[in-house]
Tab-separated table of C-alpha atoms in Angstrom:
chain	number	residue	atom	x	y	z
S	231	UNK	CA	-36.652	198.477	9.464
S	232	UNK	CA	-36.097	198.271	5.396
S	233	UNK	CA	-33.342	196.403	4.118
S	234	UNK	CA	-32.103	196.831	0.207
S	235	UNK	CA	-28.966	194.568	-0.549
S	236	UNK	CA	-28.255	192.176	-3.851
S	237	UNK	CA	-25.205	190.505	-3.384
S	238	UNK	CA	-23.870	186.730	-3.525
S	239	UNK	CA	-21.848	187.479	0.039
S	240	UNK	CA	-23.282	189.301	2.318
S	241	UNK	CA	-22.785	192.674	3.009
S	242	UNK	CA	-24.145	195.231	5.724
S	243	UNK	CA	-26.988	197.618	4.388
S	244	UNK	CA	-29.037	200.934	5.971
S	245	UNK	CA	-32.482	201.228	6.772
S	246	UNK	CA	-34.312	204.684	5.665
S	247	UNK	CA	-34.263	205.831	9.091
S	248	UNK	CA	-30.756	205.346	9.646
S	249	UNK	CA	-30.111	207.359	6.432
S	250	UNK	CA	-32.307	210.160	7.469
S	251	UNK	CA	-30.265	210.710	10.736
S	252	UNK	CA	-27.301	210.544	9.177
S	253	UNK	CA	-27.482	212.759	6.414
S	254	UNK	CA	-30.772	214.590	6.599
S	255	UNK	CA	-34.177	214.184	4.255
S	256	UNK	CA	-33.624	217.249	1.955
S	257	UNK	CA	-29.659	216.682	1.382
S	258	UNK	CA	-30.544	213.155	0.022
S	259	UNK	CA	-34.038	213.258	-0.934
S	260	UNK	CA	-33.575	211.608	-4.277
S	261	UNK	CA	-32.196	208.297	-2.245
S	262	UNK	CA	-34.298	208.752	0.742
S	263	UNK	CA	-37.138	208.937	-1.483
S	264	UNK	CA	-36.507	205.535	-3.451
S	265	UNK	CA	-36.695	203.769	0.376
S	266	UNK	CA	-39.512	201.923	1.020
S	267	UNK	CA	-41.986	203.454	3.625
S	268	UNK	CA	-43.844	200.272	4.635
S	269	UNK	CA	-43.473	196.485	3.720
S	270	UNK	CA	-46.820	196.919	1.920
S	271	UNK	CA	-44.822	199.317	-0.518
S	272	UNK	CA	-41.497	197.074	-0.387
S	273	UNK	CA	-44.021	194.530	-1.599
S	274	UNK	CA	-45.324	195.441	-4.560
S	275	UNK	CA	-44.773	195.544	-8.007
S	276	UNK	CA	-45.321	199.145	-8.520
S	277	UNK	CA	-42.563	200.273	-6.226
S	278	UNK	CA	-39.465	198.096	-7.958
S	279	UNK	CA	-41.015	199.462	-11.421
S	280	UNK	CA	-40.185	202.945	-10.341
S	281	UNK	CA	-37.039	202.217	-7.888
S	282	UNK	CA	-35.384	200.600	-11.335
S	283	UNK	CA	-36.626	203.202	-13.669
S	284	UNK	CA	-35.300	205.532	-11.690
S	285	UNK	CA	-31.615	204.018	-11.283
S	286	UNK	CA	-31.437	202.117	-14.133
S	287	UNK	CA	-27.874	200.124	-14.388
S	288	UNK	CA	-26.378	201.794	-11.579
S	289	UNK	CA	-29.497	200.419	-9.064
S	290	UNK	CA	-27.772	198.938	-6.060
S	291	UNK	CA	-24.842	201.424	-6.285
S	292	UNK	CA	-26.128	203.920	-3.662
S	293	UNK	CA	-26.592	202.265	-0.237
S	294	UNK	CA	-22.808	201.651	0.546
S	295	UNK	CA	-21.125	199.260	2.994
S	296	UNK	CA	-21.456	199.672	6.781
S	297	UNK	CA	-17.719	199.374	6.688
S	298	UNK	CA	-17.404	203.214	4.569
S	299	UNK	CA	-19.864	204.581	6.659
S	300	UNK	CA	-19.199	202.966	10.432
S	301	UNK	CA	-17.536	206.307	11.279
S	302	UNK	CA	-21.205	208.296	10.884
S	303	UNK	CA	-23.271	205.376	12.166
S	304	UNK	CA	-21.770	204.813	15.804
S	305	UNK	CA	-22.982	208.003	16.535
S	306	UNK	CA	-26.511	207.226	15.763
S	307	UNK	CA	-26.409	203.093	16.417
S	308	UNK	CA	-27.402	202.077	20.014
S	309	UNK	CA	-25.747	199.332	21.757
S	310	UNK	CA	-28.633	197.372	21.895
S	311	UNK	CA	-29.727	198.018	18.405
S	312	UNK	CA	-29.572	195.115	15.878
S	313	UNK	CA	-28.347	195.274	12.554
S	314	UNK	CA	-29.938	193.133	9.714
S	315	UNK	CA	-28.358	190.991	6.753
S	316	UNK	CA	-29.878	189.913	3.775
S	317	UNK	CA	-27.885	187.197	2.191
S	318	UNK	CA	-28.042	184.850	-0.638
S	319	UNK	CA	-25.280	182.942	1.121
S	320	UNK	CA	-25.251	181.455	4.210
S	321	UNK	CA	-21.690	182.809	5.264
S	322	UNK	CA	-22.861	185.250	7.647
S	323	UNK	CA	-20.331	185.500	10.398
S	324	UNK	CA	-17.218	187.370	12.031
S	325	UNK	CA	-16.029	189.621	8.814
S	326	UNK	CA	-12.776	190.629	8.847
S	327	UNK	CA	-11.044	192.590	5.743
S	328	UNK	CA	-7.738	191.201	5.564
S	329	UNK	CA	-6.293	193.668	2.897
S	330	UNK	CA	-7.630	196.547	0.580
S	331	UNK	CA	-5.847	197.078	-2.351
S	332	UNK	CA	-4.573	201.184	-2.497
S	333	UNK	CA	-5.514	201.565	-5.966
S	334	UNK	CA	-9.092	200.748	-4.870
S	335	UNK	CA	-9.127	197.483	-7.098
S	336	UNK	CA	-10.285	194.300	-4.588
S	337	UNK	CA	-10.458	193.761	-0.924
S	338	UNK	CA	-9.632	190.434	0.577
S	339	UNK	CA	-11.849	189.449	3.278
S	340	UNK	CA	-12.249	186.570	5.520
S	341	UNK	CA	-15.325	185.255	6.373
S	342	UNK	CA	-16.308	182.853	9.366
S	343	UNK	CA	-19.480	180.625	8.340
S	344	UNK	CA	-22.426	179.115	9.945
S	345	UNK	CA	-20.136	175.759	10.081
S	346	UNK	CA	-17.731	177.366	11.914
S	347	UNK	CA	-15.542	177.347	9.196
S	348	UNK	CA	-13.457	180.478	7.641
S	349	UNK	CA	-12.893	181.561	3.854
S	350	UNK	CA	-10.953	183.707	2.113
S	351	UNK	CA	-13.156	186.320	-0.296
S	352	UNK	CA	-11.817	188.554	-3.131
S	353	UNK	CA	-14.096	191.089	-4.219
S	354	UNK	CA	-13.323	193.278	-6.807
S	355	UNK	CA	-14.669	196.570	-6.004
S	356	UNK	CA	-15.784	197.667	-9.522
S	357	UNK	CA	-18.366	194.497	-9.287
S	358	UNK	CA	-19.364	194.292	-5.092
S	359	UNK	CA	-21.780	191.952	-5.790
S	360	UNK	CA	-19.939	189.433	-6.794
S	361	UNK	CA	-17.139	187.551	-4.718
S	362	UNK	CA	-14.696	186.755	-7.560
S	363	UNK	CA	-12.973	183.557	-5.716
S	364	UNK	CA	-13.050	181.756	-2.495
S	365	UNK	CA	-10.858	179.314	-0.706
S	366	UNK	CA	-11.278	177.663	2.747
S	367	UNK	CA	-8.859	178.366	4.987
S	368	UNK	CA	-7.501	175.164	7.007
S	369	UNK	CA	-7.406	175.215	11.101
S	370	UNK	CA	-4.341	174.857	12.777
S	371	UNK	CA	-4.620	171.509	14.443
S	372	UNK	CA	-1.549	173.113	16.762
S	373	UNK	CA	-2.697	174.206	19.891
S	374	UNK	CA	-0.026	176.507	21.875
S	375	UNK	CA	0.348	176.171	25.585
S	376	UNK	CA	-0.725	179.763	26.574
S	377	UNK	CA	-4.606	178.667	24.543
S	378	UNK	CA	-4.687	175.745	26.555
S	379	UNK	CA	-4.422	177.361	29.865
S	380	UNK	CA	-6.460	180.262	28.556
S	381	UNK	CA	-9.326	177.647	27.655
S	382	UNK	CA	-8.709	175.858	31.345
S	383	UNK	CA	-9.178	179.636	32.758
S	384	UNK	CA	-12.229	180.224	30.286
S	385	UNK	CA	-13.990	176.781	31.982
S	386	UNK	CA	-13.149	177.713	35.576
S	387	UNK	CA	-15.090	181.252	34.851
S	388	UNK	CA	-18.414	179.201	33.866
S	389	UNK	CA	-17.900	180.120	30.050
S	390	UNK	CA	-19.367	177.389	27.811
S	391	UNK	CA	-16.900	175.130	26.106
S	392	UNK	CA	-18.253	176.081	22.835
S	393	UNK	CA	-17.097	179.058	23.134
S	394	UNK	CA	-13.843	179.018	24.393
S	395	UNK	CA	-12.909	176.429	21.940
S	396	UNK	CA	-13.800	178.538	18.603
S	397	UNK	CA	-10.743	179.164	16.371
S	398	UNK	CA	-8.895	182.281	16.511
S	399	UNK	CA	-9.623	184.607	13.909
S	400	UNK	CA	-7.689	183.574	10.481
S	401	UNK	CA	-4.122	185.818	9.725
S	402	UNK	CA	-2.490	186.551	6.609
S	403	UNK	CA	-0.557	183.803	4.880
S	404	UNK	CA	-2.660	180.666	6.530
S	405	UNK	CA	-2.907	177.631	4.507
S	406	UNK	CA	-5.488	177.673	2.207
S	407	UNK	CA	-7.489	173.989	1.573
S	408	UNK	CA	-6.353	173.072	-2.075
S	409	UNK	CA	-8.707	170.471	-2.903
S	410	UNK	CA	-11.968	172.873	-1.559
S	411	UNK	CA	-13.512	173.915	-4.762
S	412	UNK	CA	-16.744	176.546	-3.645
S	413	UNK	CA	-18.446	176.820	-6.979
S	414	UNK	CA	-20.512	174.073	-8.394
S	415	UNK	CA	-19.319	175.339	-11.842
S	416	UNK	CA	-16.017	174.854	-11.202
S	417	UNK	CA	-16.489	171.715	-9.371
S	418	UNK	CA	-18.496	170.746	-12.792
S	419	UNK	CA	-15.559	171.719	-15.068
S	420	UNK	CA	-13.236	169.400	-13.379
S	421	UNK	CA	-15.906	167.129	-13.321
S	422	UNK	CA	-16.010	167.230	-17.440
S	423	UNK	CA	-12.411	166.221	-17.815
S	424	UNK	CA	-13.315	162.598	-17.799
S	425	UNK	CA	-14.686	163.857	-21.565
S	426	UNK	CA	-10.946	163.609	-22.476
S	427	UNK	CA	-10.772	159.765	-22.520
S	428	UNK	CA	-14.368	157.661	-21.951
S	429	UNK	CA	-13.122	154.221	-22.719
S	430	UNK	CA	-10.464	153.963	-20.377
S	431	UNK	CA	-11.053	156.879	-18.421
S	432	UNK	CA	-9.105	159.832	-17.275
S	433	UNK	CA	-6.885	159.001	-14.491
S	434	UNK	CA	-4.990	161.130	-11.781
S	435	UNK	CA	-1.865	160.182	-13.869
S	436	UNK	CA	-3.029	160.515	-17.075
S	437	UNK	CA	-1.029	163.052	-19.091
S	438	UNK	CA	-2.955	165.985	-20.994
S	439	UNK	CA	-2.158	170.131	-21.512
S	440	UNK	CA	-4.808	172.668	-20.317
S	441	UNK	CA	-5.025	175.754	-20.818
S	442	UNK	CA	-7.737	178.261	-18.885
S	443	UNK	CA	-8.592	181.897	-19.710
S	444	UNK	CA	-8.498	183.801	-16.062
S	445	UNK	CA	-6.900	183.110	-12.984
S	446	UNK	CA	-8.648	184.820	-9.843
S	447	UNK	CA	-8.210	183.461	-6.620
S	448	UNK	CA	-6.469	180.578	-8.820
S	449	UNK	CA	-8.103	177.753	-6.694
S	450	UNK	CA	-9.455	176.013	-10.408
S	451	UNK	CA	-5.771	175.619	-11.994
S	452	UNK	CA	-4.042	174.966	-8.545
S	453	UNK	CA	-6.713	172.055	-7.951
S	454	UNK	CA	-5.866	170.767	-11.350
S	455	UNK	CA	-2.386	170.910	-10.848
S	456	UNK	CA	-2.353	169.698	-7.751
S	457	UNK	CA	-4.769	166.540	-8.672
S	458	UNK	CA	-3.382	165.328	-12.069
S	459	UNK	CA	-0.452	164.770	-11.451
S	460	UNK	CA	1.032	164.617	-15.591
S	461	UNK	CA	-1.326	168.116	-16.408
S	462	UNK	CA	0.403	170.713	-17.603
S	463	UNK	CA	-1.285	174.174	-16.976
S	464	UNK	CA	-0.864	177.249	-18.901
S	465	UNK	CA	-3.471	180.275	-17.025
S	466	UNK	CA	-3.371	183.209	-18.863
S	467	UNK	CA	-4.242	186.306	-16.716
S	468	UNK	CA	-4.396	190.028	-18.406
S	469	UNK	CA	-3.906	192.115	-14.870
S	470	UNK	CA	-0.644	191.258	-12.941
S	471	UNK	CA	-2.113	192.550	-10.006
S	472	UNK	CA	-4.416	189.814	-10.115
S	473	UNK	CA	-1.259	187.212	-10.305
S	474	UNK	CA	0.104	188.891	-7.036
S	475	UNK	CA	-2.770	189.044	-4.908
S	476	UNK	CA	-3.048	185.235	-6.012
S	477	UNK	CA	-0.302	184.399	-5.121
S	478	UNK	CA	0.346	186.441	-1.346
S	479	UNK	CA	-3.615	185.810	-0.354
S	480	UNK	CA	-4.197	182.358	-1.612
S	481	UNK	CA	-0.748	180.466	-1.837
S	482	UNK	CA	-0.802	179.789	-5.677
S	483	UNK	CA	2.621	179.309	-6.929
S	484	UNK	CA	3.606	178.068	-10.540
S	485	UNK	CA	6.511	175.446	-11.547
S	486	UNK	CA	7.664	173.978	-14.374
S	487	UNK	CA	3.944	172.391	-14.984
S	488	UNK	CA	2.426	175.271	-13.927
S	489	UNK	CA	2.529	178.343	-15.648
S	490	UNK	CA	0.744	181.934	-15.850
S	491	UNK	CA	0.931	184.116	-18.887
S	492	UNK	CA	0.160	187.597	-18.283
S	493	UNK	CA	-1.366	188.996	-21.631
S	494	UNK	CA	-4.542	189.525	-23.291
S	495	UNK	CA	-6.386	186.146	-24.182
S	496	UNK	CA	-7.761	186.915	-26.708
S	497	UNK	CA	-4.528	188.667	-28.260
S	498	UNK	CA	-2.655	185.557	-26.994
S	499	UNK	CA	-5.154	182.467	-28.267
S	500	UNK	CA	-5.205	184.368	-31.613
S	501	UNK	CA	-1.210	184.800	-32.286
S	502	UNK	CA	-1.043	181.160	-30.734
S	503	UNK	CA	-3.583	179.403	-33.367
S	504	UNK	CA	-2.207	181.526	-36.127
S	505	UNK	CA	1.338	180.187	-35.216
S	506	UNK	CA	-0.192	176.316	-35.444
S	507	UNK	CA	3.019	175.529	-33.193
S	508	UNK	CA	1.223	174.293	-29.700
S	509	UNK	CA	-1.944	172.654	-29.338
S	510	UNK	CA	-3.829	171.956	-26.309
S	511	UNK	CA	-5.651	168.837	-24.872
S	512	UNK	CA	-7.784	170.999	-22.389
S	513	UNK	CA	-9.041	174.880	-23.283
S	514	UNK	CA	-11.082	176.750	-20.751
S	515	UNK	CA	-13.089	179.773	-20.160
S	516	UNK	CA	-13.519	180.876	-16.683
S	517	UNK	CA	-13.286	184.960	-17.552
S	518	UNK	CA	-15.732	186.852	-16.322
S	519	UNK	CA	-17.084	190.397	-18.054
S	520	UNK	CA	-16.588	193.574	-16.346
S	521	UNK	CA	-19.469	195.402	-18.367
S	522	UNK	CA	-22.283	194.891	-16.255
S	523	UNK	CA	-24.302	196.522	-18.572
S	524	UNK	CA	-24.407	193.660	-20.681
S	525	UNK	CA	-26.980	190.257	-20.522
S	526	UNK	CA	-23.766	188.265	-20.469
S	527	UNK	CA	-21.121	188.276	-17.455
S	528	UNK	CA	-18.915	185.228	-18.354
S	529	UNK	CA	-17.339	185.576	-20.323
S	530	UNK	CA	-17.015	188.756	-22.558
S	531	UNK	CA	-18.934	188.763	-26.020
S	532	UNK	CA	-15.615	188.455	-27.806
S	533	UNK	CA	-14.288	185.076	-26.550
S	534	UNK	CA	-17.762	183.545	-27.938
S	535	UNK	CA	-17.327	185.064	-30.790
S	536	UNK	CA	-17.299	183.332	-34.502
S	537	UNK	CA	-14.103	184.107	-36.034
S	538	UNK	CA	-12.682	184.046	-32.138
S	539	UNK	CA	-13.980	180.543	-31.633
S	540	UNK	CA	-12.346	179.193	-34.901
S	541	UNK	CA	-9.020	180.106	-33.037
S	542	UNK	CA	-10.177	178.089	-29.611
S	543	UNK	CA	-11.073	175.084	-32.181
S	544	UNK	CA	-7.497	175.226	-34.086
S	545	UNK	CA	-5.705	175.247	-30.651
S	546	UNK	CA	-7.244	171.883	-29.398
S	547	UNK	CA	-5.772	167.940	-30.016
S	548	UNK	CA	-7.804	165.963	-32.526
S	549	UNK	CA	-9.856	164.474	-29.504
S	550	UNK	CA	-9.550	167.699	-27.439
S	551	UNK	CA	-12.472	169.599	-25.145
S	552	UNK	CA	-13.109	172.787	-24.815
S	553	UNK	CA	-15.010	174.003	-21.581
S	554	UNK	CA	-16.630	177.389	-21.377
S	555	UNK	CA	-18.462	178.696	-18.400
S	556	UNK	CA	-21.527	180.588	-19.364
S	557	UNK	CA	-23.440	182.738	-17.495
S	558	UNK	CA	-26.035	184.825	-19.719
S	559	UNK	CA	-29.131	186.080	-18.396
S	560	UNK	CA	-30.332	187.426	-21.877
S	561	UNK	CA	-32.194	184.348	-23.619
S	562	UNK	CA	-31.465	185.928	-27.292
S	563	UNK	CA	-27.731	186.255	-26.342
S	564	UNK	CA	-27.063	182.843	-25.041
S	565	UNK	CA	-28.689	180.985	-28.180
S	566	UNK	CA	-26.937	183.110	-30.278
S	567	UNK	CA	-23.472	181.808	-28.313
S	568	UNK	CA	-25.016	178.378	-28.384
S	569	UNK	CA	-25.392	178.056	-32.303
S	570	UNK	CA	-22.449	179.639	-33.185
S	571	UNK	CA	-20.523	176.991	-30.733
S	572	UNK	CA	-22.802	174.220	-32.472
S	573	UNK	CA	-21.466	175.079	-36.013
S	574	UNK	CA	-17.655	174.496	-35.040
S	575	UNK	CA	-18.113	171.734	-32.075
S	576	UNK	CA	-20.467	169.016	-33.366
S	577	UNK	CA	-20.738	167.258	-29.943
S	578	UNK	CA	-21.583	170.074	-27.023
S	579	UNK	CA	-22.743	168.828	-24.021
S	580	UNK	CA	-24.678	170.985	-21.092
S	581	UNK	CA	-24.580	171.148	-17.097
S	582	UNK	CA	-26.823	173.316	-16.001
S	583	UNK	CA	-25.807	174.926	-12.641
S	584	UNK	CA	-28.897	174.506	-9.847
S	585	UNK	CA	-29.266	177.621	-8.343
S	586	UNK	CA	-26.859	179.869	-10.647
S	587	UNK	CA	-27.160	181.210	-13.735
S	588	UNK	CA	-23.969	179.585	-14.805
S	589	UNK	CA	-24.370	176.966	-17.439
S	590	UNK	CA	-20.854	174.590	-18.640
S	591	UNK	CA	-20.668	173.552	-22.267
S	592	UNK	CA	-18.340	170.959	-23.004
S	593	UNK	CA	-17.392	170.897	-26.456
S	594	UNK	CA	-15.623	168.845	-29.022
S	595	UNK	CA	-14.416	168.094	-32.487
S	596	UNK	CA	-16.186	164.789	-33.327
S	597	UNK	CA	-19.356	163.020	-32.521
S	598	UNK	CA	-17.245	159.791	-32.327
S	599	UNK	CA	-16.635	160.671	-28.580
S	600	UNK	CA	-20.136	160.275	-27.814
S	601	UNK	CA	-21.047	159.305	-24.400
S	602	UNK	CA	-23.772	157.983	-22.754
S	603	UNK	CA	-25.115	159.085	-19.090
S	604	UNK	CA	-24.600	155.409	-17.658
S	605	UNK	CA	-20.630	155.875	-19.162
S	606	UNK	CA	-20.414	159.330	-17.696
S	607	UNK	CA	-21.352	158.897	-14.077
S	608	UNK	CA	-19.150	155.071	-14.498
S	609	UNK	CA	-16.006	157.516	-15.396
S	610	UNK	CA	-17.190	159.744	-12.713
S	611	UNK	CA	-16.222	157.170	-10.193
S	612	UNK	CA	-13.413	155.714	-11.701
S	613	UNK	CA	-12.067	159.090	-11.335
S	614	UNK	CA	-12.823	160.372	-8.174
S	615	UNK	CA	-11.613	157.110	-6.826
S	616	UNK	CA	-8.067	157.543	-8.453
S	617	UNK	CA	-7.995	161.078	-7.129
S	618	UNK	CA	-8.921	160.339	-3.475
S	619	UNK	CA	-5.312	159.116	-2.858
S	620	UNK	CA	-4.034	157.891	0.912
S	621	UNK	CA	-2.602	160.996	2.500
S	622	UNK	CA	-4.014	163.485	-0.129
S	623	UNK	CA	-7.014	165.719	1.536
S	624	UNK	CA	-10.268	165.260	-0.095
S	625	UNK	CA	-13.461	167.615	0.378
S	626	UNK	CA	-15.847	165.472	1.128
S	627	UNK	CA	-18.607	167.707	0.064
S	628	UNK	CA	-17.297	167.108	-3.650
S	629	UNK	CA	-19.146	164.202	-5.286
S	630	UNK	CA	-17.612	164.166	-8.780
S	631	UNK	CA	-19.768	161.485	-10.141
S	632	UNK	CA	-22.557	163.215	-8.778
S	633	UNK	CA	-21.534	166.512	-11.097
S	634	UNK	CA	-22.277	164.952	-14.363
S	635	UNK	CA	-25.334	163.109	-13.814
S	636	UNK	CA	-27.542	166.084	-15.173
S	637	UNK	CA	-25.465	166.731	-17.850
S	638	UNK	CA	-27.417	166.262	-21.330
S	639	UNK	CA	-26.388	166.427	-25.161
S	640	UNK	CA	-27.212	170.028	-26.454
């Protein structure tokens, strides 16, 4: 049994026999063909050579999701029969899809992992590899009556406790864990705000304007919002329905220091610097591409480019920073984005993601600002201590310090 699956969630896949029943050798013989026969074939180097010659861009567009195509395979799948996954994640679990958009935009799923734990996916079906955003869900700590007995009946009939303890499956609407941050590039952006103020270090309280390009699931703003408590956050987002399924599927709201602008950034950042009116402490990029055909997928060629980036540098304070999530597979590409940040920021610093492609530059206007490792990781702290306030929910799993101590000097 063969499976074929590149995604950063998992997702169900079908084997070449599974295809064959379902829709027949000669109907499909173009897909059934590009299958693997044996793992000797799956194996070699030969086989991918043709497999991507032969689909090109679109190569991991044809084998579906066992969701579209459960109808077909019940008639085929035994009871007994087991059903692979091939993950890069470790979030394999109960599944449940929560809400499909009608216009066929995203789906909002809900995932139960290893840890017992359940998140909240949004996966924007023009990119299915990619889960956009994610949020932990919290557990009720509320336990009604009617569970209680149920669990008492569940022990009586021999059941293990294990299981008749698990947490009912997640519903629309529950609380979503604010300070849970699932991307160790986003986790590394909030970790380069202490760039704003290295002598005396950026506090919880300490008043500064951001402003981030893209909104998603909106868990990078809310936690920023939510944690400093002077910020001031502006998000710009270019697809409203974006804003709404923030907002119903992953309780982001906005107040007076929060707010969302729904326009093109790059439109927006240009008429904004032109105007010289407002200037910005904080600027962010967290915008991914949607041309997949490109070596670059956050964020779009444009927002790195020269003329555009002389806009991002006339928007920022004196002793602002500018943070920009890169991910770039193409080596070419991303030196090209690196030199032409170089010739406008003089001081860029680098945190290279382990296990990701992405890569956060943090940029500024002088050299003056200049900080050592041993000043970083002390600012780290000082931080991460002033945000870990009595009451307040921490993730423990999010070492701030520990987020800047591979950052080096570009």
């Amino acid at each position: 049994m063969y499976v074929l699956t590149c995604r950063a969630a998992p997702r169900e896949t079908f084997t070449y026999e599974t295809r064959k029943k379902c829709w027949g050798e000669k109907k499909h013989s173009l897909k059934m063909n590009l299958l693997p026969k044996s793992s000797k074939e799956f194996s070699s180097a030969e086989y991918w050579e043709t497999f991507f010659k032969k689909r090109g861009a679109s190569a991991f567009e044809w084998y579906g999701a066992y969701v579209d195509h459960c109808a077909v395979l019940h008639k085929y799948i035994k009871p007994k029969d087991k059903v692979p996954f091939l993950s890069v994640g470790g979030d394999i679990g109960v599944r449940t899809v929560q809400y499909r958009d009608m216009s066929g935009e995203y789906v909002i799923e809900d995932v139960k992992g290893e840890d017992g734990n359940y998140f909240r996916h949004l996966v924007f079906l023009s990119n299915v590899n990619v889960v956009q955003s994610e949020a932990k869900l919290l557990h009720s700590a509320s336990k009604s009556v009617s569970s209680q007995k149920k669990k008492k009946k569940d022990k009586r009939r021999g059941r293990p406790c294990s299981e008749a303890e698990k947490t009912p499956d997640p519903k629309p609407g529950q609380a979503v864990d604010k300070s849970y941050l699932c991307c160790d590039h986003h986790r590394a952006m909030i970790a380069g705000l202490v760039l704003l103020n290295k002598k005396s270090g950026l506090l919880a309280d300490t008043l500064f304007s951001l402003l981030v390009v893209g909104l998603g699931g909106g868990s990078l703003p809310s936690f920023i919002h939510d944690y400093f408590s002077q910020s001031t956050v502006d998000a710009i987002e270019i697809d409203p329905v974006v804003l709404e399924m923030a907002t119903t599927w992953f309780e982001f709201s906005q107040d007076d220091r929060m707010k969302v602008i729904l326009a093109d950034g790059l439109k927006y950042i240009s008429t904004l610097a032109d105007s010289g009116t407002v200037t910005y402490d904080v600027v962010m990029f967290d915008v991914d591409n949607k041309d997949t055909t490109l070596g670059m997928s956050c964020p779009p060629p444009a927002f790195v480019d020269d003329l555009f980036l002389q806009k991002v540098r006339k928007l920022l304070a004196p002793q602002g920073l500018f943070i920009l999530n890169l991910v770039c597979r193409d080596r070419t590409l991303k030196d090209k984005v690196i030199v032409a940040i170089k010739k406008l920021f003089p001081l860029v610093y680098l945190r290279k993601i382990e296990g990701e492609v992405n890569e956060i530059l943090y940029c500024q206007l002088t050299t003056e600002l200049k900080a050592g490792s041993k000043d970083l990781l002390e600012a780290g702290r000082t931080l991460e201590n002033a945000l870990k306030k009595p009451g307040r929910h921490w993730d423990q799993t999010y070492n701030l310090a520990e987020m800047l101590k591979k950052v080096t000097i570009v």
